Amino acid sequence: MSAKVEALQTVPIRDAVAILRRGGLVAFPTETVYGLGADASNPAAVARIYAVKGRPAGHPVIVHIGDVGQLARWAREIPEAATKLAARFWPGPLTLVLGRAPGVGSQLTGGQDTVGLRIPGHPVALRLLREFDGGIAAPSANRFGRISPTTAEHVRMDLGSEVDLVLDGGACEIGIESTIVDLSRGRPVLLRPGRIAAGDIAATLGVAPLSRDPDAPRAPGTLAAHYAPRQPLRLIESDQWESVRGISHGRGVLSFRSPPEGDLSTMWIEASRQPNQYGHDLYAHLRALDSSGCDRILVEEPPATADWAAIRDRLGRARSG
């Protein structure tokens, strides 16, 4: 555990718990991205999340809990599949969508009869949740639809004084949001890809999750346009990449290759070819390119393979048009 994280186990955690209990907002690190947290049982506090982010009222938020024993507070009729997945992947980057328990506020669920739940795999988040001893509603700590934050500084840049406290736990390990699986209607449905892949779900349950279901619940981060920089983003297939040489002037570039001699881009970032490292870096890279003074961001499209599915999903939603 880093000294920075260790220091957060004392006074700042107590301060954060006190802020949450009085209806305030606390940004905190998870292994995926930084979350903007509020007491999930306090409708006014949850409403403040929506107001600060500019989040549409019909877009649900994930409730973070500190241990599996809290599931029954939030979900009803917990299926065996949920128990299996929780045992395998919690704490970790997996959100389970279950039928919401009586008394769970509709402001958390976008008016739906389901609720998304997860136990994050980060020491600061876990300590906060266990000290708070309740559910913390926490979407990403940024303006709605924009690039998610993976450092405390990203949160401060995006939300500033609108957050009562930011717990700085360093850069997020994974860097993209959790996998979301719907278990509310029998057959599992993959609502959002993440580090935990469809194959991991299938191996645990003995059945592959459906990839599409028009009747599935709405889930965070699944709108057609999301995770977007302010500058337009264009995806370019690898076999078309040589054409970038002539159009990179004034652009920001994220590519698997080095910049050509005489490159005129405002910033060129050579990305990792390893999907987990690429995911860790992705939002920080997009933020750097977005603030480089470019008029457009050009991104070399990753391979269309299972281990790149979550990355392709995020880039597909971040691109323009």
PDB file of C-alpha atoms in Angstrom, residues 73-221:
ATOM      1  CA  ARG A  73     -30.471  -4.341   1.807  1.00  0.00           C
ATOM      2  CA  TRP A  74     -30.610  -3.324  -1.834  1.00  0.00           C
ATOM      3  CA  ALA A  75     -31.685  -6.330  -3.917  1.00  0.00           C
ATOM      4  CA  ARG A  76     -34.539  -8.822  -3.734  1.00  0.00           C
ATOM      5  CA  GLU A  77     -34.523 -12.492  -4.737  1.00  0.00           C
ATOM      6  CA  ILE A  78     -30.769 -12.700  -5.198  1.00  0.00           C
ATOM      7  CA  PRO A  79     -30.197 -15.425  -7.814  1.00  0.00           C
ATOM      8  CA  GLU A  80     -27.566 -18.138  -7.566  1.00  0.00           C
ATOM      9  CA  ALA A  81     -25.765 -16.557 -10.510  1.00  0.00           C
ATOM     10  CA  ALA A  82     -25.228 -13.390  -8.464  1.00  0.00           C
ATOM     11  CA  THR A  83     -23.797 -15.384  -5.574  1.00  0.00           C
ATOM     12  CA  LYS A  84     -21.382 -17.181  -7.917  1.00  0.00           C
ATOM     13  CA  LEU A  85     -20.207 -14.025  -9.660  1.00  0.00           C
ATOM     14  CA  ALA A  86     -19.807 -12.134  -6.386  1.00  0.00           C
ATOM     15  CA  ALA A  87     -17.746 -14.968  -4.921  1.00  0.00           C
ATOM     16  CA  ARG A  88     -15.485 -15.018  -7.974  1.00  0.00           C
ATOM     17  CA  PHE A  89     -15.075 -11.319  -8.788  1.00  0.00           C
ATOM     18  CA  TRP A  90     -15.858  -9.180  -5.714  1.00  0.00           C
ATOM     19  CA  PRO A  91     -14.221  -7.003  -4.605  1.00  0.00           C
ATOM     20  CA  GLY A  92     -13.570  -6.068  -8.204  1.00  0.00           C
ATOM     21  CA  PRO A  93     -14.676  -4.377 -11.434  1.00  0.00           C
ATOM     22  CA  LEU A  94     -18.053  -6.087 -11.827  1.00  0.00           C
ATOM     23  CA  THR A  95     -21.495  -4.512 -11.365  1.00  0.00           C
ATOM     24  CA  LEU A  96     -24.502  -6.805 -10.952  1.00  0.00           C
ATOM     25  CA  VAL A  97     -27.951  -5.551 -11.925  1.00  0.00           C
ATOM     26  CA  LEU A  98     -30.620  -7.154  -9.726  1.00  0.00           C
ATOM     27  CA  GLY A  99     -34.241  -6.549  -8.817  1.00  0.00           C
ATOM     28  CA  ARG A 100     -34.332  -3.686  -6.346  1.00  0.00           C
ATOM     29  CA  ALA A 101     -35.487  -4.303  -2.805  1.00  0.00           C
ATOM     30  CA  PRO A 102     -38.554  -2.532  -1.374  1.00  0.00           C
ATOM     31  CA  GLY A 103     -37.601   0.919  -0.178  1.00  0.00           C
ATOM     32  CA  VAL A 104     -34.732   1.428  -2.617  1.00  0.00           C
ATOM     33  CA  GLY A 105     -35.240   4.887  -4.072  1.00  0.00           C
ATOM     34  CA  SER A 106     -36.176   5.267  -7.725  1.00  0.00           C
ATOM     35  CA  GLN A 107     -33.704   8.159  -7.988  1.00  0.00           C
ATOM     36  CA  LEU A 108     -30.931   5.523  -7.909  1.00  0.00           C
ATOM     37  CA  THR A 109     -32.450   3.354 -10.595  1.00  0.00           C
ATOM     38  CA  GLY A 110     -33.654   5.814 -13.197  1.00  0.00           C
ATOM     39  CA  GLY A 111     -37.220   4.815 -12.313  1.00  0.00           C
ATOM     40  CA  GLN A 112     -36.552   1.149 -13.111  1.00  0.00           C
ATOM     41  CA  ASP A 113     -37.267  -1.886 -10.933  1.00  0.00           C
ATOM     42  CA  THR A 114     -33.587  -2.866 -10.897  1.00  0.00           C
ATOM     43  CA  VAL A 115     -30.480  -1.627  -9.121  1.00  0.00           C
ATOM     44  CA  GLY A 116     -26.776  -1.930 -10.008  1.00  0.00           C
ATOM     45  CA  LEU A 117     -24.473  -3.056  -7.182  1.00  0.00           C
ATOM     46  CA  ARG A 118     -20.759  -3.677  -6.774  1.00  0.00           C
ATOM     47  CA  ILE A 119     -17.986  -4.009  -4.208  1.00  0.00           C
ATOM     48  CA  PRO A 120     -14.983  -2.051  -5.521  1.00  0.00           C
ATOM     49  CA  GLY A 121     -11.496  -3.511  -5.300  1.00  0.00           C
ATOM     50  CA  HIS A 122      -9.600  -0.496  -3.963  1.00  0.00           C
ATOM     51  CA  PRO A 123      -8.349  -0.154  -0.362  1.00  0.00           C
ATOM     52  CA  VAL A 124      -9.540   3.440   0.032  1.00  0.00           C
ATOM     53  CA  ALA A 125     -12.995   2.694  -1.364  1.00  0.00           C
ATOM     54  CA  LEU A 126     -13.357  -0.394   0.809  1.00  0.00           C
ATOM     55  CA  ARG A 127     -12.280   1.423   3.960  1.00  0.00           C
ATOM     56  CA  LEU A 128     -14.703   4.251   3.203  1.00  0.00           C
ATOM     57  CA  LEU A 129     -17.597   1.866   2.566  1.00  0.00           C
ATOM     58  CA  ARG A 130     -16.953  -0.196   5.676  1.00  0.00           C
ATOM     59  CA  GLU A 131     -16.570   2.856   7.910  1.00  0.00           C
ATOM     60  CA  PHE A 132     -19.731   4.352   6.415  1.00  0.00           C
ATOM     61  CA  ASP A 133     -21.574   1.018   6.761  1.00  0.00           C
ATOM     62  CA  GLY A 134     -24.055   1.745   4.012  1.00  0.00           C
ATOM     63  CA  GLY A 135     -24.465   2.041   0.286  1.00  0.00           C
ATOM     64  CA  ILE A 136     -22.704   4.829  -1.576  1.00  0.00           C
ATOM     65  CA  ALA A 137     -24.207   5.894  -4.890  1.00  0.00           C
ATOM     66  CA  ALA A 138     -21.295   6.785  -7.149  1.00  0.00           C
ATOM     67  CA  PRO A 139     -21.145   7.421 -10.877  1.00  0.00           C
ATOM     68  CA  SER A 140     -17.866   8.692 -12.311  1.00  0.00           C
ATOM     69  CA  ALA A 141     -16.708  12.003 -10.810  1.00  0.00           C
ATOM     70  CA  ASN A 142     -16.898  14.159 -13.942  1.00  0.00           C
ATOM     71  CA  ARG A 143     -19.390  16.078 -16.058  1.00  0.00           C
ATOM     72  CA  PHE A 144     -21.915  13.759 -17.633  1.00  0.00           C
ATOM     73  CA  GLY A 145     -20.869  12.337 -20.996  1.00  0.00           C
ATOM     74  CA  ARG A 146     -17.264  13.509 -20.743  1.00  0.00           C
ATOM     75  CA  ILE A 147     -13.985  11.638 -20.179  1.00  0.00           C
ATOM     76  CA  SER A 148     -13.986   9.724 -16.898  1.00  0.00           C
ATOM     77  CA  PRO A 149     -11.423  10.707 -14.218  1.00  0.00           C
ATOM     78  CA  THR A 150      -8.619   8.338 -13.253  1.00  0.00           C
ATOM     79  CA  THR A 151      -6.747  10.681 -10.878  1.00  0.00           C
ATOM     80  CA  ALA A 152      -7.818  13.055  -8.119  1.00  0.00           C
ATOM     81  CA  GLU A 153      -6.504  15.949 -10.209  1.00  0.00           C
ATOM     82  CA  HIS A 154      -8.927  15.027 -13.013  1.00  0.00           C
ATOM     83  CA  VAL A 155     -11.774  15.298 -10.486  1.00  0.00           C
ATOM     84  CA  ARG A 156     -10.594  18.696  -9.270  1.00  0.00           C
ATOM     85  CA  MET A 157     -10.265  19.960 -12.840  1.00  0.00           C
ATOM     86  CA  ASP A 158     -13.775  18.796 -13.756  1.00  0.00           C
ATOM     87  CA  LEU A 159     -15.804  19.509 -10.624  1.00  0.00           C
ATOM     88  CA  GLY A 160     -13.702  21.864  -8.486  1.00  0.00           C
ATOM     89  CA  SER A 161     -15.434  23.181  -5.375  1.00  0.00           C
ATOM     90  CA  GLU A 162     -18.710  21.403  -6.172  1.00  0.00           C
ATOM     91  CA  VAL A 163     -17.325  18.343  -4.354  1.00  0.00           C
ATOM     92  CA  ASP A 164     -17.019  18.554  -0.566  1.00  0.00           C
ATOM     93  CA  LEU A 165     -13.950  16.289  -0.368  1.00  0.00           C
ATOM     94  CA  VAL A 166     -11.683  14.457  -2.811  1.00  0.00           C
ATOM     95  CA  LEU A 167      -9.848  11.405  -1.474  1.00  0.00           C
ATOM     96  CA  ASP A 168      -6.608  11.052  -3.442  1.00  0.00           C
ATOM     97  CA  GLY A 169      -5.660   7.411  -3.858  1.00  0.00           C
ATOM     98  CA  GLY A 170      -3.390   7.890  -6.857  1.00  0.00           C
ATOM     99  CA  ALA A 171      -4.067   6.750 -10.412  1.00  0.00           C
ATOM    100  CA  CYS A 172      -6.739   4.087 -10.883  1.00  0.00           C
ATOM    101  CA  GLU A 173      -5.303   0.640 -11.602  1.00  0.00           C
ATOM    102  CA  ILE A 174      -7.710  -0.446 -14.355  1.00  0.00           C
ATOM    103  CA  GLY A 175      -8.717   2.914 -15.809  1.00  0.00           C
ATOM    104  CA  ILE A 176     -12.043   2.016 -17.440  1.00  0.00           C
ATOM    105  CA  GLU A 177     -15.427   1.417 -15.874  1.00  0.00           C
ATOM    106  CA  SER A 178     -16.724  -1.870 -14.475  1.00  0.00           C
ATOM    107  CA  THR A 179     -18.331  -4.648 -16.468  1.00  0.00           C
ATOM    108  CA  ILE A 180     -22.117  -4.570 -15.979  1.00  0.00           C
ATOM    109  CA  VAL A 181     -24.153  -7.802 -16.061  1.00  0.00           C
ATOM    110  CA  ASP A 182     -27.942  -7.918 -15.744  1.00  0.00           C
ATOM    111  CA  LEU A 183     -29.202 -10.881 -13.705  1.00  0.00           C
ATOM    112  CA  SER A 184     -32.695  -9.559 -13.048  1.00  0.00           C
ATOM    113  CA  ARG A 185     -34.566 -11.632 -15.636  1.00  0.00           C
ATOM    114  CA  GLY A 186     -32.975 -15.076 -15.774  1.00  0.00           C
ATOM    115  CA  ARG A 187     -30.380 -15.379 -18.569  1.00  0.00           C
ATOM    116  CA  PRO A 188     -27.427 -13.048 -17.869  1.00  0.00           C
ATOM    117  CA  VAL A 189     -27.048 -10.083 -20.205  1.00  0.00           C
ATOM    118  CA  LEU A 190     -23.796  -8.167 -20.682  1.00  0.00           C
ATOM    119  CA  LEU A 191     -24.854  -4.510 -20.557  1.00  0.00           C
ATOM    120  CA  ARG A 192     -21.384  -2.936 -20.560  1.00  0.00           C
ATOM    121  CA  PRO A 193     -18.029  -4.635 -21.265  1.00  0.00           C
ATOM    122  CA  GLY A 194     -15.087  -4.086 -18.946  1.00  0.00           C
ATOM    123  CA  ARG A 195     -11.963  -5.779 -17.598  1.00  0.00           C
ATOM    124  CA  ILE A 196     -14.040  -8.835 -16.670  1.00  0.00           C
ATOM    125  CA  ALA A 197     -14.905 -10.239 -20.086  1.00  0.00           C
ATOM    126  CA  ALA A 198     -17.925 -12.151 -21.350  1.00  0.00           C
ATOM    127  CA  GLY A 199     -15.771 -15.280 -21.376  1.00  0.00           C
ATOM    128  CA  ASP A 200     -15.023 -14.841 -17.673  1.00  0.00           C
ATOM    129  CA  ILE A 201     -18.750 -14.614 -16.941  1.00  0.00           C
ATOM    130  CA  ALA A 202     -19.453 -17.695 -19.053  1.00  0.00           C
ATOM    131  CA  ALA A 203     -16.703 -19.696 -17.350  1.00  0.00           C
ATOM    132  CA  THR A 204     -18.159 -18.878 -13.936  1.00  0.00           C
ATOM    133  CA  LEU A 205     -21.834 -19.484 -14.722  1.00  0.00           C
ATOM    134  CA  GLY A 206     -21.558 -22.207 -17.346  1.00  0.00           C
ATOM    135  CA  VAL A 207     -23.614 -20.112 -19.757  1.00  0.00           C
ATOM    136  CA  ALA A 208     -22.562 -17.243 -21.989  1.00  0.00           C
ATOM    137  CA  PRO A 209     -24.234 -13.897 -21.308  1.00  0.00           C
ATOM    138  CA  LEU A 210     -26.381 -12.423 -24.025  1.00  0.00           C
ATOM    139  CA  SER A 211     -24.706  -9.473 -25.676  1.00  0.00           C
ATOM    140  CA  ARG A 212     -27.900  -7.702 -26.680  1.00  0.00           C
ATOM    141  CA  ASP A 213     -31.422  -7.630 -25.311  1.00  0.00           C
ATOM    142  CA  PRO A 214     -33.811  -4.809 -26.259  1.00  0.00           C
ATOM    143  CA  ASP A 215     -35.751  -5.356 -23.026  1.00  0.00           C
ATOM    144  CA  ALA A 216     -32.698  -5.157 -20.735  1.00  0.00           C
ATOM    145  CA  PRO A 217     -32.562  -2.410 -18.101  1.00  0.00           C
ATOM    146  CA  ARG A 218     -30.846   0.876 -18.868  1.00  0.00           C
ATOM    147  CA  ALA A 219     -27.335   0.925 -17.459  1.00  0.00           C
ATOM    148  CA  PRO A 220     -24.672   3.574 -16.770  1.00  0.00           C
ATOM    149  CA  GLY A 221     -22.287   4.415 -19.586  1.00  0.00           C
TER     150      GLY A 221
END
